[in-house]
mmCIF file of C-alpha atoms in Angstrom:
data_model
loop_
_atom_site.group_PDB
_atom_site.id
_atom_site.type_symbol
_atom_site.label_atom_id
_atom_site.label_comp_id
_atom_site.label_asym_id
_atom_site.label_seq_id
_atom_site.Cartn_x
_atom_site.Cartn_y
_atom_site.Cartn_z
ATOM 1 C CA UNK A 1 -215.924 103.423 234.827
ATOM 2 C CA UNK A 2 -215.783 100.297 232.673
ATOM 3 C CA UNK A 3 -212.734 98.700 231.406
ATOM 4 C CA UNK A 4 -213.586 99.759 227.602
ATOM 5 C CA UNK A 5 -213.919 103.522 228.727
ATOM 6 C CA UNK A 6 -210.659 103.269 230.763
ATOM 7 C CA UNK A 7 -208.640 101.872 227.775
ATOM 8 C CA UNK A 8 -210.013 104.371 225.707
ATOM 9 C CA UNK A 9 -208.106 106.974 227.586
ATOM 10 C CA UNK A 10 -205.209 105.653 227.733
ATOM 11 C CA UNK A 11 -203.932 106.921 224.429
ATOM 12 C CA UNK A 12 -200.901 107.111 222.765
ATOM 13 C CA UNK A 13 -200.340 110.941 223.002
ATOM 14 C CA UNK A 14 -200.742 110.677 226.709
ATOM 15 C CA UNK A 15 -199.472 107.303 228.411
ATOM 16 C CA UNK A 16 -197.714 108.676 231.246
ATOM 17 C CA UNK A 17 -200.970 110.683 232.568
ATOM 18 C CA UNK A 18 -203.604 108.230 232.146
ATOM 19 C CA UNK A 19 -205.556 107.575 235.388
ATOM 20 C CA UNK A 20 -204.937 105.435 237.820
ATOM 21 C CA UNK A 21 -207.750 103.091 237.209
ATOM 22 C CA UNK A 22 -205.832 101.964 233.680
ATOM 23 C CA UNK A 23 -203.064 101.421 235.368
ATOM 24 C CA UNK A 24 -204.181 99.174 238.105
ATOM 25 C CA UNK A 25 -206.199 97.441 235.770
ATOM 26 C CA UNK A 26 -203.579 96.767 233.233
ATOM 27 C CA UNK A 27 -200.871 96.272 236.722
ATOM 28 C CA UNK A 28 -203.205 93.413 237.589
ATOM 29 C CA UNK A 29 -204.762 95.224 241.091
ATOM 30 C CA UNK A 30 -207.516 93.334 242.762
ATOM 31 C CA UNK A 31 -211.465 95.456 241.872
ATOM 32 C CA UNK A 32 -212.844 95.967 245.109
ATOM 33 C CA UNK A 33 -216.254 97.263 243.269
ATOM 34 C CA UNK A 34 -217.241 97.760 239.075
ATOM 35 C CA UNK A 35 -218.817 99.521 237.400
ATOM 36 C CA UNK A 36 -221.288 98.388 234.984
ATOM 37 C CA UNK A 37 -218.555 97.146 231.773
ATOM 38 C CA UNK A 38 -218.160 96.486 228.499
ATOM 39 C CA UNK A 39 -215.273 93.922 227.519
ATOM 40 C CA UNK A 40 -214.938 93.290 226.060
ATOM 41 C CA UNK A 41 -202.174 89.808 220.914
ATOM 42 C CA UNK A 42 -199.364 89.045 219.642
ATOM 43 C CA UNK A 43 -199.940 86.474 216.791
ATOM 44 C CA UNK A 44 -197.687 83.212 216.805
ATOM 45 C CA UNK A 45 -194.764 83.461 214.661
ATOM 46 C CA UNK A 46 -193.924 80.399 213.411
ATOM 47 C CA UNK A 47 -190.436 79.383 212.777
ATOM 48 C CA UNK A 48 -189.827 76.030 210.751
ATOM 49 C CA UNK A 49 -186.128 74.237 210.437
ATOM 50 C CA UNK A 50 -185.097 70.887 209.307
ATOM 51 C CA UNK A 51 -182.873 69.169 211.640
ATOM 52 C CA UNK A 52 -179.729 71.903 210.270
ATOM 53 C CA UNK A 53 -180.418 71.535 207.020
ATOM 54 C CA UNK A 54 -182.126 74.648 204.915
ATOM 55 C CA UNK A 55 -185.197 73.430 203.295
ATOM 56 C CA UNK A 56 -187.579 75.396 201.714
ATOM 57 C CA UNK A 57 -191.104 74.708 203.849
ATOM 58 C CA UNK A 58 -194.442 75.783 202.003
ATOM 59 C CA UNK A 59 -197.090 77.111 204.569
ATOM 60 C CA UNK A 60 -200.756 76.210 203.796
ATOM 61 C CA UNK A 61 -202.309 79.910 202.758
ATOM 62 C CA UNK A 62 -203.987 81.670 205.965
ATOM 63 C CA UNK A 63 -207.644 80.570 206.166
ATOM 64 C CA UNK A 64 -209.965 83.990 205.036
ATOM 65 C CA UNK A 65 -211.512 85.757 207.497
ATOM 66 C CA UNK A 66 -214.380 85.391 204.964
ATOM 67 C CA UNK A 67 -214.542 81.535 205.139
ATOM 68 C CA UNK A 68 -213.923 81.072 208.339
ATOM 69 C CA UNK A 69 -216.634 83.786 210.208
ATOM 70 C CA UNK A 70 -219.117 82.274 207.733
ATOM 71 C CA UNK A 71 -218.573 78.702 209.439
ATOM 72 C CA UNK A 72 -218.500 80.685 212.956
ATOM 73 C CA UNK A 73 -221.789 82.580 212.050
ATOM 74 C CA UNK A 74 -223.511 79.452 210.555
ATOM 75 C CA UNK A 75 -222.656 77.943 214.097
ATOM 76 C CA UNK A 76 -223.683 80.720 216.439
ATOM 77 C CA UNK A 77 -226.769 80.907 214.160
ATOM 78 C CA UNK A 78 -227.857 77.568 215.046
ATOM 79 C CA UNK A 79 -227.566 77.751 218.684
ATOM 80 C CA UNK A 80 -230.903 77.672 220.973
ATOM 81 C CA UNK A 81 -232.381 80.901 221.294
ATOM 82 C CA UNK A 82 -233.929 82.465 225.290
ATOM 83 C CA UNK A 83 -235.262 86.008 226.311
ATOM 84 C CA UNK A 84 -233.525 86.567 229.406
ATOM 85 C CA UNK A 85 -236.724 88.437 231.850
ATOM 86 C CA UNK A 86 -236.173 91.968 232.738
ATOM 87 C CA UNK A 87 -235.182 91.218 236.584
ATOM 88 C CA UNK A 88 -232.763 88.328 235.207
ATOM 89 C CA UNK A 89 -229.288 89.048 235.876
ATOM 90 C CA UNK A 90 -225.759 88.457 233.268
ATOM 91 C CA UNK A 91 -223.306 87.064 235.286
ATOM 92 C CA UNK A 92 -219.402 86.927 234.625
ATOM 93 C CA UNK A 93 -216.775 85.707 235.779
ATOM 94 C CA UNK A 94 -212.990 87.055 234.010
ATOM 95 C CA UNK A 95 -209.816 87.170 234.868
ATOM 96 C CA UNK A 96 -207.129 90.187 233.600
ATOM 97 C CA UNK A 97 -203.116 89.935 232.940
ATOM 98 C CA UNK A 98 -200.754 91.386 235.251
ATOM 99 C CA UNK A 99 -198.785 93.445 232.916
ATOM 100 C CA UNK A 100 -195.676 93.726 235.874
ATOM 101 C CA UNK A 101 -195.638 89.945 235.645
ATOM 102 C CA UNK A 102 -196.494 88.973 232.533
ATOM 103 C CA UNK A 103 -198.997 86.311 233.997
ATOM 104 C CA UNK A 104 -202.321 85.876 234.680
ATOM 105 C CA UNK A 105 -203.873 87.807 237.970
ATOM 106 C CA UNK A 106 -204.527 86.307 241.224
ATOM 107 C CA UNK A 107 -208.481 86.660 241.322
ATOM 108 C CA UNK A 108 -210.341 86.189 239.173
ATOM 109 C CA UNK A 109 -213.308 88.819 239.127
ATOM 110 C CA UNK A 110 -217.274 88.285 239.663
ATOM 111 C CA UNK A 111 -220.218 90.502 238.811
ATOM 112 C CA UNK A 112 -223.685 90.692 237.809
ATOM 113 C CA UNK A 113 -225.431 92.982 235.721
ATOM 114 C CA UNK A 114 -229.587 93.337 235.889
ATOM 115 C CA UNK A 115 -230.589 93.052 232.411
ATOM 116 C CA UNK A 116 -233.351 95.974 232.370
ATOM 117 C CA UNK A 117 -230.167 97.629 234.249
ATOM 118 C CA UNK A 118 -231.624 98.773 237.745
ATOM 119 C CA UNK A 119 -228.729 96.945 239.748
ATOM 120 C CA UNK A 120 -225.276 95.420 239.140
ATOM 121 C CA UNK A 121 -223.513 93.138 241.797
ATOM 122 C CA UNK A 122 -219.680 91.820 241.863
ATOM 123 C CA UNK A 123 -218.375 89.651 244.400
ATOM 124 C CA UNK A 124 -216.140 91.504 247.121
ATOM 125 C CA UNK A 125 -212.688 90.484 248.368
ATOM 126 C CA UNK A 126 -214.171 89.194 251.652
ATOM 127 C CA UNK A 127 -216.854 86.868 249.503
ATOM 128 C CA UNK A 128 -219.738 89.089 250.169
ATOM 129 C CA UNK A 129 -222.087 89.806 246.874
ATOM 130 C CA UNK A 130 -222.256 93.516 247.134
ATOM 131 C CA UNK A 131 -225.503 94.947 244.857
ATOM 132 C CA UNK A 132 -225.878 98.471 244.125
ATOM 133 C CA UNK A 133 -228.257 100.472 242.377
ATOM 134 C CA UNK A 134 -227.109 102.232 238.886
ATOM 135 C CA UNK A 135 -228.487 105.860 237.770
ATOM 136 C CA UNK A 136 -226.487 106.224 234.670
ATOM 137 C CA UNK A 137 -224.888 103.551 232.017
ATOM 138 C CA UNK A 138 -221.816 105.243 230.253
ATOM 139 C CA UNK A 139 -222.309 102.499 227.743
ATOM 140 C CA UNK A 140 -225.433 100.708 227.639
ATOM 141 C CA UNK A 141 -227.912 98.809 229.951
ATOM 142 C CA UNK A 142 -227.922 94.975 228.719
ATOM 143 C CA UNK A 143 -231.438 95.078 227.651
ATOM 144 C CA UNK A 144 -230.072 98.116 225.396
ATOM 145 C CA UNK A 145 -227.688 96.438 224.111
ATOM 146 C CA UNK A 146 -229.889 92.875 223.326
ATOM 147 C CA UNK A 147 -232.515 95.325 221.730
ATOM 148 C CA UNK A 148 -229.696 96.959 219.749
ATOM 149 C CA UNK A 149 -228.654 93.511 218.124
ATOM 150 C CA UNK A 150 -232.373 92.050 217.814
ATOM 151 C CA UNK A 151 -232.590 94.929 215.427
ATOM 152 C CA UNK A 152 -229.518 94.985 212.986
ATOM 153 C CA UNK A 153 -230.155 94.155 209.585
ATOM 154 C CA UNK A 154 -229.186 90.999 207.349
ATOM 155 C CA UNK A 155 -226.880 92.180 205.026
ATOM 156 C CA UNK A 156 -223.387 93.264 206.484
ATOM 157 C CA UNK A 157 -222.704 96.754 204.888
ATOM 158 C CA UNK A 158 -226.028 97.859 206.727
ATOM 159 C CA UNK A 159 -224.991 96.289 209.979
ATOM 160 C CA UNK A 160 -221.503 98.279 210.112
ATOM 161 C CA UNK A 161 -223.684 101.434 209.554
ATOM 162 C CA UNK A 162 -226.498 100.538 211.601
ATOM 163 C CA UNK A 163 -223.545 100.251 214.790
ATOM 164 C CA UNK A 164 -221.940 103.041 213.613
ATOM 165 C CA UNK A 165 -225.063 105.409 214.048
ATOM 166 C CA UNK A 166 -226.498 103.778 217.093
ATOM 167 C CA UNK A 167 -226.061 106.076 220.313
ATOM 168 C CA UNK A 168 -224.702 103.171 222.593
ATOM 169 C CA UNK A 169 -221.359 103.354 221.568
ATOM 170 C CA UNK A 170 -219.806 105.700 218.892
ATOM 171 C CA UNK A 171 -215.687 104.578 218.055
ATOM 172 C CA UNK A 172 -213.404 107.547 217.498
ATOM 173 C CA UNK A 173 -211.095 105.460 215.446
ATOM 174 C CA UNK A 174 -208.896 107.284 212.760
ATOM 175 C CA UNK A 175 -210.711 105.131 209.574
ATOM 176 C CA UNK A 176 -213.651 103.482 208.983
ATOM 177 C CA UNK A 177 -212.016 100.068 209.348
ATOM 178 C CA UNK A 178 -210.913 101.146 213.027
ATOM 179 C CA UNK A 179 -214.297 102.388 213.655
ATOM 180 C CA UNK A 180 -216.199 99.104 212.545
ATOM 181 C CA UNK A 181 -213.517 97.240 214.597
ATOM 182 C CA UNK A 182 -214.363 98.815 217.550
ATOM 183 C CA UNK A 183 -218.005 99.092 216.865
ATOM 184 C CA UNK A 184 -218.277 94.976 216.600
ATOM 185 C CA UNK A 185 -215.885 94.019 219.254
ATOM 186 C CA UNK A 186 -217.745 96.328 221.969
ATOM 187 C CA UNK A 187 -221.193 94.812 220.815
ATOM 188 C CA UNK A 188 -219.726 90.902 220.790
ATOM 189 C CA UNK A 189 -218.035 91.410 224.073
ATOM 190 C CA UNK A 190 -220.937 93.602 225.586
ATOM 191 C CA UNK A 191 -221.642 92.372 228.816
ATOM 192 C CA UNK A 192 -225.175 91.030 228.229
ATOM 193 C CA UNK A 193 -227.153 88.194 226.369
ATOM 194 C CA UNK A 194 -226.930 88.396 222.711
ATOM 195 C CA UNK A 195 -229.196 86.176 220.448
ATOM 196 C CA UNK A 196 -227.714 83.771 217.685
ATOM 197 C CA UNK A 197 -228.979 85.419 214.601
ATOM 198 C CA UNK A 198 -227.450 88.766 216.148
ATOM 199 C CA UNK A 199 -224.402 87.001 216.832
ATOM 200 C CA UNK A 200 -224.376 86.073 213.326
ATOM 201 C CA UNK A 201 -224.463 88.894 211.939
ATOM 202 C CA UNK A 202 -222.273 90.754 213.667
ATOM 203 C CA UNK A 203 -219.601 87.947 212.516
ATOM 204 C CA UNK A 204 -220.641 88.197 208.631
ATOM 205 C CA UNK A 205 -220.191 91.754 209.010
ATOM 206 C CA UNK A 206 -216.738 91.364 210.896
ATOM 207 C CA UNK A 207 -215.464 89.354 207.721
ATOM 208 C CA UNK A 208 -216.122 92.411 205.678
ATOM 209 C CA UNK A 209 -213.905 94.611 207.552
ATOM 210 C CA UNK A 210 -210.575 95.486 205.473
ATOM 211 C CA UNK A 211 -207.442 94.290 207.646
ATOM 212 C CA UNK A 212 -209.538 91.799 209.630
ATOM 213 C CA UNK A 213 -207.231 88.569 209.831
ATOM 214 C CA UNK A 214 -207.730 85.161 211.517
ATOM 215 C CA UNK A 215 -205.254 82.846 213.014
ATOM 216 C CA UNK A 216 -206.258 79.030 213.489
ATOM 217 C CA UNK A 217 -202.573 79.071 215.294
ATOM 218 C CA UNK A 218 -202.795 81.487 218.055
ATOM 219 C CA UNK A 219 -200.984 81.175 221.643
ATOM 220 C CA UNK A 220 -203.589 80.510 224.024
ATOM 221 C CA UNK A 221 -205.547 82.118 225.837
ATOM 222 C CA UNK A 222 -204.513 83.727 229.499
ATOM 223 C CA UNK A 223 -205.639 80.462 231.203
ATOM 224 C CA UNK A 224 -203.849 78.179 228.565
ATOM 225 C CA UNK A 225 -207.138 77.596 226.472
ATOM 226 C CA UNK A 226 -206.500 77.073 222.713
ATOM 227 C CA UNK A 227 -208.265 79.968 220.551
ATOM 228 C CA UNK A 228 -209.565 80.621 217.091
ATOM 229 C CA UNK A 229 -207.712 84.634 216.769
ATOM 230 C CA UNK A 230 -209.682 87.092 214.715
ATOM 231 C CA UNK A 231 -207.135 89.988 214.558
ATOM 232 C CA UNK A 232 -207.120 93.457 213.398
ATOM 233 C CA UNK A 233 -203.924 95.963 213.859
ATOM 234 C CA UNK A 234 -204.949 100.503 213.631
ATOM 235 C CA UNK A 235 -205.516 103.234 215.103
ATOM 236 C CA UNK A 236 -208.748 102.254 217.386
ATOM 237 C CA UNK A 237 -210.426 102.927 221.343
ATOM 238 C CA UNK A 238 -208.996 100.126 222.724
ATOM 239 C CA UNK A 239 -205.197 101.186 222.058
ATOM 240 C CA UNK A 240 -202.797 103.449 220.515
ATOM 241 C CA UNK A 241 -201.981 103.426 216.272
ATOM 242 C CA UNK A 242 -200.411 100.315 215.690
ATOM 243 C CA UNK A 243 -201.658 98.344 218.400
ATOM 244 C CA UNK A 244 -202.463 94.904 217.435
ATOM 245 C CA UNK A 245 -206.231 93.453 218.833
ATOM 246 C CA UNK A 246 -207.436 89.586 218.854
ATOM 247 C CA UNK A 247 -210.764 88.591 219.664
ATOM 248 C CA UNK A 248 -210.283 85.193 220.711
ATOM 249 C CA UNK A 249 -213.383 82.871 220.170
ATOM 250 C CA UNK A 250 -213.643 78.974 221.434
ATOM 251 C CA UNK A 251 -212.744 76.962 218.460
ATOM 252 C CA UNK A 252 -215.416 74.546 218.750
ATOM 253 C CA UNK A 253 -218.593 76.631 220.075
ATOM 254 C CA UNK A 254 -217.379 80.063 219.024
ATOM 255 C CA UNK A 255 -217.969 81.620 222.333
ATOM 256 C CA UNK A 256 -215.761 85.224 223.012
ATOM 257 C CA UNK A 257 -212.979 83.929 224.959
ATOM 258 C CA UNK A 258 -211.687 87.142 225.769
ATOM 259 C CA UNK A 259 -209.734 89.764 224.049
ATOM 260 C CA UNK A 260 -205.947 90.360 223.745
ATOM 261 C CA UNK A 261 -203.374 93.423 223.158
ATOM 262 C CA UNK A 262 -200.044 93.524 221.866
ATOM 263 C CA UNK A 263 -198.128 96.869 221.827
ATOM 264 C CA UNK A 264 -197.042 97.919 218.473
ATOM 265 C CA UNK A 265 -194.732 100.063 220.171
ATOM 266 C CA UNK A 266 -193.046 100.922 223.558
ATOM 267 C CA UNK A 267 -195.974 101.839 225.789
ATOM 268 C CA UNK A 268 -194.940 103.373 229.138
ATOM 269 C CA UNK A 269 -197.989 102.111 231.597
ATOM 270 C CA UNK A 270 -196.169 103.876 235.275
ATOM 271 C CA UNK A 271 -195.157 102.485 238.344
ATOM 272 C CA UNK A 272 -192.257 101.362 236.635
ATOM 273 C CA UNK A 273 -193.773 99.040 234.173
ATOM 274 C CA UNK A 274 -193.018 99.356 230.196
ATOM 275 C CA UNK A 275 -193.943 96.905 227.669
ATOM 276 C CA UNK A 276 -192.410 96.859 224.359
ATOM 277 C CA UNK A 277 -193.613 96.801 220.498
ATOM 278 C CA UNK A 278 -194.174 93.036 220.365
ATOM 279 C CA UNK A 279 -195.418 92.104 223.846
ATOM 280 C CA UNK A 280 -198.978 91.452 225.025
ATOM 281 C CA UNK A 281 -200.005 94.642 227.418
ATOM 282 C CA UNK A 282 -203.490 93.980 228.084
ATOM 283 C CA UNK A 283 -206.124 90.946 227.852
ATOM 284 C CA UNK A 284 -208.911 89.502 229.672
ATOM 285 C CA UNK A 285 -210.113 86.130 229.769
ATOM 286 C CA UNK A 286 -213.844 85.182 230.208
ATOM 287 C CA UNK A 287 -214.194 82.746 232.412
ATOM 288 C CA UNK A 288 -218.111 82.184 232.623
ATOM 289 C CA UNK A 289 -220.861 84.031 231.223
ATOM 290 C CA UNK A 290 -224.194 83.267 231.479
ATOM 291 C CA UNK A 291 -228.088 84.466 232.001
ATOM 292 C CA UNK A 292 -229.113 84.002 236.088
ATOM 293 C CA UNK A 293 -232.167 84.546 238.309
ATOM 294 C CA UNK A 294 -230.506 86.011 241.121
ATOM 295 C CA UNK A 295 -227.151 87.784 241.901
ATOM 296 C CA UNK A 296 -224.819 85.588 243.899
ATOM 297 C CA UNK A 297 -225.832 82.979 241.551
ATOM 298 C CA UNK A 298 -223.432 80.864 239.403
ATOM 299 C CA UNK A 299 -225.781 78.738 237.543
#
C-alpha cells in the first residue's frame, strides 16, 4: 500500500481506526519492504517589532501563484529532456517526520521502481537490495504515469480535466479545487520520470487552481533545506477539511522537495500521539531521485 493510499484513509471522520500502516508511517517506524508509491505545512508567520517601539511595517504583497509557477514552468521547461528504457529503474531515496518527536526519522528510506513496472526494489534494514516482482499497481506503473504526462494538453483548463478523467488516479475531494489539488500533486510527486514540457504544464495549470498560494518565506524543509512553498488549504485525499498542504519545490532548480502537512485541527494519530490545529503532522523529504540502470544503484 503506498503512502498516498494510506493517507487517504486516514480521514477525518475516522482518525482513531485508521490502520496501522498510517500510523507507523506518520509515528516515524522504520519500512522493512514498500510497496510500489506515490508521494508524493504550516506557513511561516512572520512577526515584525521595532526595538519596543510600535511602528507600522508594510509587507511587500505575496508574490502570485500566477507569476511565480510561470517562472518555475519556464525553468522546468528548459531542462534536458531523456526516455528512461523500459528495464530502467526510478530510484529514491526520502526520508519521513516522526510525528511522536517532531523531528526528522532515523533512516532514511531506499527503493526502486522498474519503469515498464515488472519489479520494484527498496533497500532492507540489514543493507540487502530486496527486488520483488509486482502483479498489480494500485496507482500507476511509472511508464503509465510518463505516458500520462507526455500526453496532457497545452492549455491549463484542459490539463485539470484531462487528470481529472484519466483512470490512474481519480481525487475524491469535496470541490473541484480539492480535486485538481490532488490530481497535480499525485502526478508531480509520482514516483517516476516526468519530462520538462509535462512538468510545465502541470505547473501552469497549478497556478490556475483557486486557493493555490505560494510562500517565498517558508520554514525549511525536514532536512533544513530552504523551499519555494506552493500551498493549498480544503477538504482533499491527503488529509482531513482544513488541512493545510505545501508542495515544497528547490528554489533554484524547481525540483519537488517533498510535501508537508499541517493539521487544521486536533488530529488524534494513536499510540498516544495528538497533534494540534497548527502543527506539522506529516511530510516527507526527497532526498534523491533519479533514472538508473540497475536496482542497488545510486547513480
Amino acid at each position: 500500500m503506498d503512502e498516498m493510499t494510506l493517507l487517504r484513509e486516514f480521514r477525518s471522520d475516522a482518525p482513531a481506526a485508521a490502520p496501522p500502516e498510517v500510523r507507523e508511517r506518520v509515528l516515524g517506524s522504520r519500512r522493512t519492504s514498500r510497496r510500489p508509491a506515490l508521494r508524493l505545512a504550516l506557513a511561516a508567520v512572520l512577526a515584525v517589532t521595532g526595538g519596543g517601539v510600535a511602528a507600522t511595517v508594510f509587507q511587500p504583497a505575496a508574490p502570485s501563484a500566477a507569476a511565480v509557477l510561470g517562472r518555475v514552468a519556464a525553468t522546468v521547461a528548459a531542462a534536458p529532456d531523456l526516455t528512461p528504457r523500459p528495464d530502467q529503474w526510478v530510484y529514491e531515496r526520502d526520508l519521513f517526520l516522526d510525528a511522536v518527536t517532531g523531528k526528522p526519522g532515523t533512516h532514511p528510506g531506499e527503493s526502486w521502481s522498474r519503469f515498464d513496472g515488472e519489479r520494484v526494489a527498496d533497500r532492507m534494514p540489514s543493507g540487502r537490495v530486496n527486488v520483488q516482482g509486482v502483479e498489480y499497481w494500485p496507482l500507476g506503473t511509472p511508464q503509465q504515469w510518463y505516458d500520462m504526462v507526455v500526453a496532457l494538453p497545452d492549455d491549463p483548463a484542459d490539463v485539470l480535466d484531462h487528470l481529472a478523467a484519466d483512470p490512474l488516479y481519480t481525487s475524491t475531494g469535496d470541490t473541484r479545487a480539492d480535486r485538481d489539488f490532488d490530481e497535480v500533486t499525485q502526478a508531480l510527486t509520482a514516483e517516476t520520470y516526468l519530462p520538462p514540457a509535462g512538468r510545465a504544464s502541470l505547473f501552469r495549470a497549478l497556478a490556475t487552481i483557486p486557493g493555490v498560494g505560494i510562500d517565498e518565506h517558508a520554514a525549511p524543509d525536514l532536512v533544513g533545506r530552504p523551499v519555494l512553498s506552493v500551498t493549498f488549504t480544503g477538504d482533499t485525499d491527503l488529509g482531513r477539511a482544513g488541512d493545510h498542504w505545501e508542495l515544497l519545490l528547490d528554489p533554484a532548480s524547481y525540483d519537488v522537495l517533498g510535501l508537508r502537512g499541517t493539521a487544521g485541527s486536533d488530529i488524534d494519530l494513536g499510540e498516544g500521539t495528538v497533534k494540534h490545529a497548527g502543527e506539522v503532522w506529516y511530510e516527507v523529504a526527497v532526498l534523491d531521485h533519479r533514472v538508473v540502470d540497475h536496482a542497488g544503484d545510486l547513480h
